[in-house]
Tab-separated table of C-alpha atoms and ligand atoms in Angstrom:
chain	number	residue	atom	x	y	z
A	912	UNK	CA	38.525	-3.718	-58.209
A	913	UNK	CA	39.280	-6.323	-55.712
A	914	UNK	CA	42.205	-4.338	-54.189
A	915	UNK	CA	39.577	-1.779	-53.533
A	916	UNK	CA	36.869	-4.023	-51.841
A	917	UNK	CA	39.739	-4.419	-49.693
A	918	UNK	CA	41.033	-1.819	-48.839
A	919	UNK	CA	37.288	-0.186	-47.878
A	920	UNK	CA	36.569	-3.681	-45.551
A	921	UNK	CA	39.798	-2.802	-44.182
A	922	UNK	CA	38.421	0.501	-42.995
A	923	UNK	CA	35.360	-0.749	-41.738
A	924	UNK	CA	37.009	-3.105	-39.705
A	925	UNK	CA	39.014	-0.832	-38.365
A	926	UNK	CA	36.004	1.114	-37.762
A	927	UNK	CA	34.369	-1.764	-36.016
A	928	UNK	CA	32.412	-0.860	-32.298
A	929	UNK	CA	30.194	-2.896	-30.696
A	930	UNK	CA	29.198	-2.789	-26.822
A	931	UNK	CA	27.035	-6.464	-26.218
A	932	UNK	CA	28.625	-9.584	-27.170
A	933	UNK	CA	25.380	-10.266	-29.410
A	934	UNK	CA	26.526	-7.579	-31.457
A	935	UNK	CA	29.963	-8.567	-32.139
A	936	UNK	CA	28.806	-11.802	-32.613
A	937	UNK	CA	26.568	-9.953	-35.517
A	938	UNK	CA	29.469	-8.420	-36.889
A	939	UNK	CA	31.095	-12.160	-36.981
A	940	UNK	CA	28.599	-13.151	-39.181
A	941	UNK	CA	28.503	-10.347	-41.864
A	942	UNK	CA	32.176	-10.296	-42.460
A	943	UNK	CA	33.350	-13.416	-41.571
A	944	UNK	CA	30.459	-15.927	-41.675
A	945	UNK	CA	29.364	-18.367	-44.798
A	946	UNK	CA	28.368	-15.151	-46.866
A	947	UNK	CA	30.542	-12.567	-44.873
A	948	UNK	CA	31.831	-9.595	-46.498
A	949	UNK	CA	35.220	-11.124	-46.249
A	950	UNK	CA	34.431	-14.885	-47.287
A	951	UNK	CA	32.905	-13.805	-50.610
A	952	UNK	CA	36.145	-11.602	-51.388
A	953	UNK	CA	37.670	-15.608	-51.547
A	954	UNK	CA	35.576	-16.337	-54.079
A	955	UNK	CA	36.317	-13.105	-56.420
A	956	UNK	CA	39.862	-14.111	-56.048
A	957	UNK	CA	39.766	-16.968	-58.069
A	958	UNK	CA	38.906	-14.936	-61.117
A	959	UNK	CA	42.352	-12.997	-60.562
A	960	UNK	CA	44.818	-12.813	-63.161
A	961	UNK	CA	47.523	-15.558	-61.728
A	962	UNK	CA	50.309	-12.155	-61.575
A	963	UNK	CA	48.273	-10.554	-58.933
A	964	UNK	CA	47.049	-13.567	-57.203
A	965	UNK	CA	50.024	-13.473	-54.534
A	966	UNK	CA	50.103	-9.895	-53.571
A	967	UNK	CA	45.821	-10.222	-53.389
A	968	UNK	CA	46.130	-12.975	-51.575
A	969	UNK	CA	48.311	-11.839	-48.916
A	970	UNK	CA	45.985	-9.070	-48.669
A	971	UNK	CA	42.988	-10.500	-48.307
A	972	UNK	CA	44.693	-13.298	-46.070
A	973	UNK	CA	45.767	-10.455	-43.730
A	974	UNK	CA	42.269	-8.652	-44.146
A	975	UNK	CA	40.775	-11.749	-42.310
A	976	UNK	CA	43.204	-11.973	-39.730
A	977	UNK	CA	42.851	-8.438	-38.917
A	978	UNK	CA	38.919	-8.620	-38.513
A	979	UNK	CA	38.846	-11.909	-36.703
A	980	UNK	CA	41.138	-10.419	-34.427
A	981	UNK	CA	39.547	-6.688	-33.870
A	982	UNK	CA	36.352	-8.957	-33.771
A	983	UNK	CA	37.371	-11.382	-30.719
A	984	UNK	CA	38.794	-8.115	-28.619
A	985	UNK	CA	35.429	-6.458	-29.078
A	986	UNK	CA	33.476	-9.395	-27.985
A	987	UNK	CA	35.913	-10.257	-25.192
A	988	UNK	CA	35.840	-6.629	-23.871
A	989	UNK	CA	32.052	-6.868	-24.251
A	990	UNK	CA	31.771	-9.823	-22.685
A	991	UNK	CA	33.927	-7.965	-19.921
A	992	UNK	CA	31.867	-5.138	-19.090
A	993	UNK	CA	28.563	-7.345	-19.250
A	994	UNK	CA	29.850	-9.629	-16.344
A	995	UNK	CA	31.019	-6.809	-14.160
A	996	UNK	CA	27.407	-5.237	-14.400
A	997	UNK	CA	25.637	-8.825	-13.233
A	998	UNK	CA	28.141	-9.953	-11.227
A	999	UNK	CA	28.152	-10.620	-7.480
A	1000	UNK	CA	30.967	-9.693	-5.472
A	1001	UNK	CA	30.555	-12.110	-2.497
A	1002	UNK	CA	33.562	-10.652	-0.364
A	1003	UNK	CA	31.402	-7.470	-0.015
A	1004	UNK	CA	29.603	-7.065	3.217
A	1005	UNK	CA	25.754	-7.608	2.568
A	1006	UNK	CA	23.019	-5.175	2.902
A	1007	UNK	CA	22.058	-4.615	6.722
A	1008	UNK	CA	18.102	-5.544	7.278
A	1009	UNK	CA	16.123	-2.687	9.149
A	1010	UNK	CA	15.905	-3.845	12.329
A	1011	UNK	CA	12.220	-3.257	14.307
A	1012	UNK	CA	11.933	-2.522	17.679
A	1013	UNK	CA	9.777	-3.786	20.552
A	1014	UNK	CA	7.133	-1.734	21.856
A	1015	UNK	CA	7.909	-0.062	24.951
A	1016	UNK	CA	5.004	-1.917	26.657
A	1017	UNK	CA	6.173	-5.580	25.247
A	1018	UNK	CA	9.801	-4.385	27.032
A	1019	UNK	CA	8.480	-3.337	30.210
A	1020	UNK	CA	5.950	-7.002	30.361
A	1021	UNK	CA	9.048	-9.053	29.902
A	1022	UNK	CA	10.751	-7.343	32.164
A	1023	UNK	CA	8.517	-7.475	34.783
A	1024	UNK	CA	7.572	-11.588	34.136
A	1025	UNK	CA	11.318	-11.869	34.318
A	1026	UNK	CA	12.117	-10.688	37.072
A	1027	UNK	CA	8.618	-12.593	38.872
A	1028	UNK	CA	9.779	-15.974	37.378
A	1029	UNK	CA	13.024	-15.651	38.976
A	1030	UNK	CA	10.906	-15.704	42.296
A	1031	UNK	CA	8.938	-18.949	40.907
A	1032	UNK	CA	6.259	-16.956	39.138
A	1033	UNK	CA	4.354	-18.867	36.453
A	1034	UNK	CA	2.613	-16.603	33.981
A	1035	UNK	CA	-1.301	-17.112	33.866
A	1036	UNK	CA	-3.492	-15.538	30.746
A	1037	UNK	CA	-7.449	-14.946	31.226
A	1038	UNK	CA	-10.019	-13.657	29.190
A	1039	UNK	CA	-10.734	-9.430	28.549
A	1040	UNK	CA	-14.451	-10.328	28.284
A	1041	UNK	CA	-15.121	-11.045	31.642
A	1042	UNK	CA	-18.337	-11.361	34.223
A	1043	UNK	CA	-19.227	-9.465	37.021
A	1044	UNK	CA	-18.497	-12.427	39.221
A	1045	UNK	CA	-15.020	-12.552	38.159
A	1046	UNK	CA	-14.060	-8.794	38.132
A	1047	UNK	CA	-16.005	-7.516	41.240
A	1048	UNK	CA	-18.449	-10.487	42.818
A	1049	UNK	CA	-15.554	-12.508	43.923
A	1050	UNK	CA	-12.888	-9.796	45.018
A	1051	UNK	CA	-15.483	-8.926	47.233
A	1052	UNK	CA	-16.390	-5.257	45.850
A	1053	UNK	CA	-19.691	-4.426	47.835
A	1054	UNK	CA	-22.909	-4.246	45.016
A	1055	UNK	CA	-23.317	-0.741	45.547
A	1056	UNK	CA	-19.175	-0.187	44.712
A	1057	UNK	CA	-18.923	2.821	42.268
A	1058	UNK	CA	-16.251	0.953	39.936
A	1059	UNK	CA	-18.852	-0.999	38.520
A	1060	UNK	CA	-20.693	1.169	37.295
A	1061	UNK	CA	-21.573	2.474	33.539
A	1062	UNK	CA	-19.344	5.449	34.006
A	1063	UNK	CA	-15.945	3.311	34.652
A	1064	UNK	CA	-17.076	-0.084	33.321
A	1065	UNK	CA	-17.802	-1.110	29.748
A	1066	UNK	CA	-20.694	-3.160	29.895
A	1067	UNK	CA	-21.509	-6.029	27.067
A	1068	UNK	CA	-24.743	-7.184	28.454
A	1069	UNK	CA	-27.315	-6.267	31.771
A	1070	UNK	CA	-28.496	-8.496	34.204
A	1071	UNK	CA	-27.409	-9.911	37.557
A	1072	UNK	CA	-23.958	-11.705	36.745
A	1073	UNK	CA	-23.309	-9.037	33.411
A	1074	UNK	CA	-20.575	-9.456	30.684
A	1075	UNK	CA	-18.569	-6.726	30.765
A	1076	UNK	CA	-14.645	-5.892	30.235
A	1077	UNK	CA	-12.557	-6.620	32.681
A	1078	UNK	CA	-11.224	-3.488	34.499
A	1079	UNK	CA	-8.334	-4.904	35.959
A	1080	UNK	CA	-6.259	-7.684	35.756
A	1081	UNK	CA	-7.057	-9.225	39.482
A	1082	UNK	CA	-10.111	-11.189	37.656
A	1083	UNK	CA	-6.937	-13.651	36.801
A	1084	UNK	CA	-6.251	-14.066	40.593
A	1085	UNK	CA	-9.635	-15.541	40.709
A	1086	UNK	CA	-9.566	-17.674	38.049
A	1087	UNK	CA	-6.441	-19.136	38.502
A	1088	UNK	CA	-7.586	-19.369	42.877
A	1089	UNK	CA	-11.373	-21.129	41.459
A	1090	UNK	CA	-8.583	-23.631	39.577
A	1091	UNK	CA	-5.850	-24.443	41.423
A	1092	UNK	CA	-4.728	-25.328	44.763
A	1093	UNK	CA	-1.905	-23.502	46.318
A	1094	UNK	CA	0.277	-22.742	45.789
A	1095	UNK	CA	-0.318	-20.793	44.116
A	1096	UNK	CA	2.447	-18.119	42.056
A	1097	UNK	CA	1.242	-16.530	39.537
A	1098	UNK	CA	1.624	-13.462	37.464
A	1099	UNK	CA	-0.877	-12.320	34.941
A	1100	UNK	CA	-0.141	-9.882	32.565
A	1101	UNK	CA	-2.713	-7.912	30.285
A	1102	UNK	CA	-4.982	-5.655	28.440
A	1103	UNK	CA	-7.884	-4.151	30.847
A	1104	UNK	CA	-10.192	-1.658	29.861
A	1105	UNK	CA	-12.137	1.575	31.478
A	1106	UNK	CA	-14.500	3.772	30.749
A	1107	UNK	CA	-12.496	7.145	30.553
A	1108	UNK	CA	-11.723	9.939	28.309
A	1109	UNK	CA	-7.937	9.545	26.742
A	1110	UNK	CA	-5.603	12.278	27.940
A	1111	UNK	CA	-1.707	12.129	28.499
A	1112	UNK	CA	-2.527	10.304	32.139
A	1113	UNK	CA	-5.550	8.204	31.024
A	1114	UNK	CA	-6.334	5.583	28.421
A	1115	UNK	CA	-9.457	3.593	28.308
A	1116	UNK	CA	-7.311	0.500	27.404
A	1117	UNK	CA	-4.114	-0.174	29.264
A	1118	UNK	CA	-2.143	-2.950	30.162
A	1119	UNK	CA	-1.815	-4.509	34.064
A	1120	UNK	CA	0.747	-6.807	35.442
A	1121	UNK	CA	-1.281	-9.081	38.455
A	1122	UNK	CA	0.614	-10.968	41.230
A	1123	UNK	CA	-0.776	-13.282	43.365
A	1124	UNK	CA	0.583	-15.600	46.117
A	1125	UNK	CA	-0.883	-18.159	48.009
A	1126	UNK	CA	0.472	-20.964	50.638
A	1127	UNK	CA	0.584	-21.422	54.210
A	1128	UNK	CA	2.115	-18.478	56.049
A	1129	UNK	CA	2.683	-16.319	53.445
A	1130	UNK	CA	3.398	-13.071	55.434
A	1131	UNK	CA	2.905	-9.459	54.367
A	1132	UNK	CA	6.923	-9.273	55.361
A	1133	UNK	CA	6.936	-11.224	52.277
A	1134	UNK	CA	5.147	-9.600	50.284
A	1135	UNK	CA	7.458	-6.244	51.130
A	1136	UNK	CA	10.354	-8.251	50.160
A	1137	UNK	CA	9.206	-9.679	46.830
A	1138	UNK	CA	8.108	-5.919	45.923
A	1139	UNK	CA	11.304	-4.453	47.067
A	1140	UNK	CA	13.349	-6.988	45.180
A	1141	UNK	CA	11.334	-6.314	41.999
A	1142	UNK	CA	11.895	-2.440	42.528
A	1143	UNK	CA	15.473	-2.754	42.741
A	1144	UNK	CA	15.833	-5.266	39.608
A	1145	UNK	CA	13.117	-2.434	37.665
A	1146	UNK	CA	14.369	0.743	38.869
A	1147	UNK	CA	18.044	0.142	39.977
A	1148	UNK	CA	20.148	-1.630	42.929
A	1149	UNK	CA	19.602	1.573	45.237
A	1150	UNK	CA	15.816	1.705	44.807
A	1151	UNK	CA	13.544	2.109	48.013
A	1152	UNK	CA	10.230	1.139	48.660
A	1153	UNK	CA	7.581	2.742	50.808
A	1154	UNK	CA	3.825	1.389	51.687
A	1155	UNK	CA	1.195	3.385	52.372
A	1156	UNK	CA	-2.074	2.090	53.799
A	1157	UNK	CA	-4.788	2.443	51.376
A	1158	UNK	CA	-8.001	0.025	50.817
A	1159	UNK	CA	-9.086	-1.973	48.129
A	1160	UNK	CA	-11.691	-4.575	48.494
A	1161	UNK	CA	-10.120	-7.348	48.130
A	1162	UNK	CA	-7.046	-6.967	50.133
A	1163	UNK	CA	-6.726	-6.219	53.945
A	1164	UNK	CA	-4.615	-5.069	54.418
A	1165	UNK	CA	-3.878	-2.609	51.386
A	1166	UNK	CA	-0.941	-1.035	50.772
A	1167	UNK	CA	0.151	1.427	47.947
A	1168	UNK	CA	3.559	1.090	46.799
A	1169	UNK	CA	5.768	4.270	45.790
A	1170	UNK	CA	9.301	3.628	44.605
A	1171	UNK	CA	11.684	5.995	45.214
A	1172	UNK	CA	12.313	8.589	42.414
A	1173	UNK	CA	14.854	7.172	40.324
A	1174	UNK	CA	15.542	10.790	38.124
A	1175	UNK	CA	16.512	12.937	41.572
A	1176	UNK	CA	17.307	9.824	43.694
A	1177	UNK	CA	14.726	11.179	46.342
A	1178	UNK	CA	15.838	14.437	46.444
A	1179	UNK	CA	12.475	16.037	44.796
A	1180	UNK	CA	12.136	16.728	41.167
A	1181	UNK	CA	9.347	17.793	39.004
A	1182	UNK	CA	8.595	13.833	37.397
A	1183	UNK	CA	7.724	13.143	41.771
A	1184	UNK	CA	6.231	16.273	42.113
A	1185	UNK	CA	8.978	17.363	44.749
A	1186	UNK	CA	8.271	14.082	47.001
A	1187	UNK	CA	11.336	12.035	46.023
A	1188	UNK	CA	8.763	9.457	45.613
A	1189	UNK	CA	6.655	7.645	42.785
A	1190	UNK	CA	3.975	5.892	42.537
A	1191	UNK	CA	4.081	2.340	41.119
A	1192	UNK	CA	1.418	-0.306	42.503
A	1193	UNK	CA	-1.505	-1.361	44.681
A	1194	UNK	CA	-0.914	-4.662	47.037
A	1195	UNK	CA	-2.388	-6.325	50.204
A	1196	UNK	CA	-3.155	-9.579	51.883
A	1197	UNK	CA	-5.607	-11.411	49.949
A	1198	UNK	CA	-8.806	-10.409	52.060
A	1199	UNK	CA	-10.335	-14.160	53.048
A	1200	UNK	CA	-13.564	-13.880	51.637
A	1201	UNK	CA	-12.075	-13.776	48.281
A	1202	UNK	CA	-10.227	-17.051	49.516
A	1203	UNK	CA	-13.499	-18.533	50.946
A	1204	UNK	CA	-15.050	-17.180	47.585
A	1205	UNK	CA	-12.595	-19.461	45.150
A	1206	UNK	CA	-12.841	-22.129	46.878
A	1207	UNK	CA	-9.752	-21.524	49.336
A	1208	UNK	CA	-10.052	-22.497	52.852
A	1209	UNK	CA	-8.924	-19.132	54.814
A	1210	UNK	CA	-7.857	-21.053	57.810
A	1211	UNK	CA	-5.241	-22.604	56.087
A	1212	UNK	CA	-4.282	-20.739	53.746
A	1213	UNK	CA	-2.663	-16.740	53.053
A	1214	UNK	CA	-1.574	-14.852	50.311
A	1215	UNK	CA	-0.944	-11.898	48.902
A	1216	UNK	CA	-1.284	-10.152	45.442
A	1217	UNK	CA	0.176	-6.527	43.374
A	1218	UNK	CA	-1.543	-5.159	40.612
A	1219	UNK	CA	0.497	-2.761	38.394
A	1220	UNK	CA	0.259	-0.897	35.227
A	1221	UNK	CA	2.611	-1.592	32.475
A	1222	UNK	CA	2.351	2.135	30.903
A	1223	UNK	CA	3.358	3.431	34.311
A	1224	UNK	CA	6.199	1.460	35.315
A	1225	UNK	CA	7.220	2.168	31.432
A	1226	UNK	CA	6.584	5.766	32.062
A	1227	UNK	CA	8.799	5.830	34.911
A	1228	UNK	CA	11.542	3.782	33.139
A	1229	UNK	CA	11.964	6.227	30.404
A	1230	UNK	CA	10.507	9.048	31.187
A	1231	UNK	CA	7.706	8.939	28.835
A	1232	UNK	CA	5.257	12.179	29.940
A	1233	UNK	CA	2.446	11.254	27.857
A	1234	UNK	CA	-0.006	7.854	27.724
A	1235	UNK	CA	-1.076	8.402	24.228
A	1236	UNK	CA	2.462	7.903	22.486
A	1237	UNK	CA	2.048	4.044	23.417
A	1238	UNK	CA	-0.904	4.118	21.106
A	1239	UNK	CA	-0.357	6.337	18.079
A	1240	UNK	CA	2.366	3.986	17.164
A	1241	UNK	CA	4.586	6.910	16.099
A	1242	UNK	CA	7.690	5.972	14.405
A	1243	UNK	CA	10.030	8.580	15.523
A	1244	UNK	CA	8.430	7.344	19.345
A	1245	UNK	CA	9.288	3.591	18.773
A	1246	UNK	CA	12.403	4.126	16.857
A	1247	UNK	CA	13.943	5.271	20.340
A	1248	UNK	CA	13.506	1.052	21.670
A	1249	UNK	CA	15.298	0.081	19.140
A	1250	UNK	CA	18.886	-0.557	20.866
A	1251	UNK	CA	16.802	-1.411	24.393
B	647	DAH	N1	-6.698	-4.189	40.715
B	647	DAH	C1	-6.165	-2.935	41.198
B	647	DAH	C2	-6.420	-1.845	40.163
B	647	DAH	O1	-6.738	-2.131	39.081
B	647	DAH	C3	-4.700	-3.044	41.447
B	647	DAH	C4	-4.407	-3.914	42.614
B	647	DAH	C5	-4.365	-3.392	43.862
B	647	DAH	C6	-4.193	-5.256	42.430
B	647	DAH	C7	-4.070	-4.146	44.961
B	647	DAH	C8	-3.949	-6.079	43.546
B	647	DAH	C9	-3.876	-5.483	44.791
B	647	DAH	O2	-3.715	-7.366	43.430
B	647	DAH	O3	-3.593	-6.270	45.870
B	647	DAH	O4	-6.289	-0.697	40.478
């Protein structure tokens, strides 16, 4: 009977699988705990007739070895597998983040303010709800001037001195002329709005970069010089600038600036139209009634200012044929800034 019981625990033993260390430790318990399969077959053995008791006793002695033994590999090579499936292997190269890119336009802005503040450029912010005053009163736009009205201006209130949104960023040059005393070097970057219907060459937001400079004999040879310099840090050592007179109200006299076309080198292509040229900014002595109107004595005092859009220059930079892709925030569009 005994030698039976034996031999069949034997065979389970032998038998034994388990793939969790729990469960060998299970298997422990019900052969070879307190009141294990195996433990009890101690007790039987006592009742043996004394003749058998050595051969039984080697047998059951070698029964326990055997299980304690197939017992401790399964729960080691349990134990095994578990720590390979949590472990961390910290020689292994991590897991790269997605990196984001910058916006085309944030590129181009700190481009531009880095390549002013080399020059001694201070950045200046101002408000996007503006007043009349500040847009067109001061910069000396005539009341009768066409920008100002509904059809290019978006207008928050009526009146004499109205709230409206600034249309460009040369309400800054005010602000900053009202505040300080020159000189004065400042750039101001921004959003500016206008009344127009979006197409691939027109937004009604967009962003401007405004330059202004004011001291004593500030010349408009310096204000070619600063230009050129930025144009060649922008576009490329072998950039050239042109000026062409032009008129805006508060500058005399105006100038618009035209870089030469960096894709054919000034050749003629079809992003200049066949002109080898391009055109990137408006610029001019400040005109001295907007002096006199800050608070600037025009005797003294000269200066001249830019105004450019960020989307253009941008557009020029890379080629970039249509206005809406800044906005529509496109990931197969931004993905391309990634590595700039
Ligand atoms: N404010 C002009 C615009 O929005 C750009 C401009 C032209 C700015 C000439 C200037 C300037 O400072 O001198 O079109």
């Amino acid at each position: 009977m005994l030698r039976e019981k034996i031999d069949s625990l034997l065979a389970q033993v032998e038998a034994l699988q388990a793939e969790q260390a729990v469960e060998a430790e299970e298997l422990r318990i019900r052969f070879l705990g307190k009141k294990g399969s195996i433990t009890q077959l101690f007790d039987e053995f006592k009742t043996v007739p004394p003749e058998q008791k050595r051969e039984l006793g080697q047998l059951i002695n070698d029964l326990k070895n055997r299980a304690t033994e197939k017992i401790n590999t399964i729960k080691e090579q349990a134990g095994e597998a578990e720590q390979k499936q949590s472990a961390l292997d910290s020689t292994l190269p991590g897991d790269a983040l997605p990196l984001g890119a910058q916006h085309p336009i944030s590129i181009t802005r700190s481009e531009i303010i880095q390549i002013f503040s080399r020059l001694g450029y201070s950045v200046l912010d101002g408000p996007e709800v503006e007043d009349d005053w500040h847009v067109f009163g001061a910069l000396n736009f005539a009341p009768e001037h066409p920008a100002r009205d509904m059809q290019d201006t978006f207008f928050i209130t009526s009146g004499d001195n109205p709230v409206i949104l600034r249309t460009h960023t040369s309400s800054v040059q005010v602000r900053a002329m009202e505040r300080m005393k020159p000189p004065i070097r400042i750039l101001c970057p921004g959003r500016v709005f206008r009344n127009e219907a979006i197409s691939a060459r027109a937004h009604c937001i967009f962003h401007q970069v405004e330059g202004l400079y004011v001291d004593e004999n500030v010349s408009f040879a310096d204000l070619k010089q600063s230009i050129l310099l930025f144009a060649q840090e922008m576009f490329g050592q072998g950039a050239q600038i042109r000026l062409r007179p032009s008129y805006f109200p508060f500058t005399e006299p105006s100038a618009e600036v035209d870089v030469s076309c960096n894709i054919c080198k000034g050749k003629g292509c079809n992003i200049c139209k066949g002109t080898g040229w391009l055109e990137i900014m408006g610029a001019g002595m400040v005109d001295p009634n907007v002096l006199e109107a800050c608070g600037i004595d025009s005797a003294k005092y000269t200066g001249f200012a830019f105004g450019m859009g960020v989307e253009r220059i941008a557009m020029l930079k890379w080629q970039i044929k249509d206005l809406r892709l800044y906005f529509e925030n496109d990931v197969r569009f931004l993905r391309q800034f990634e590595a700039v």
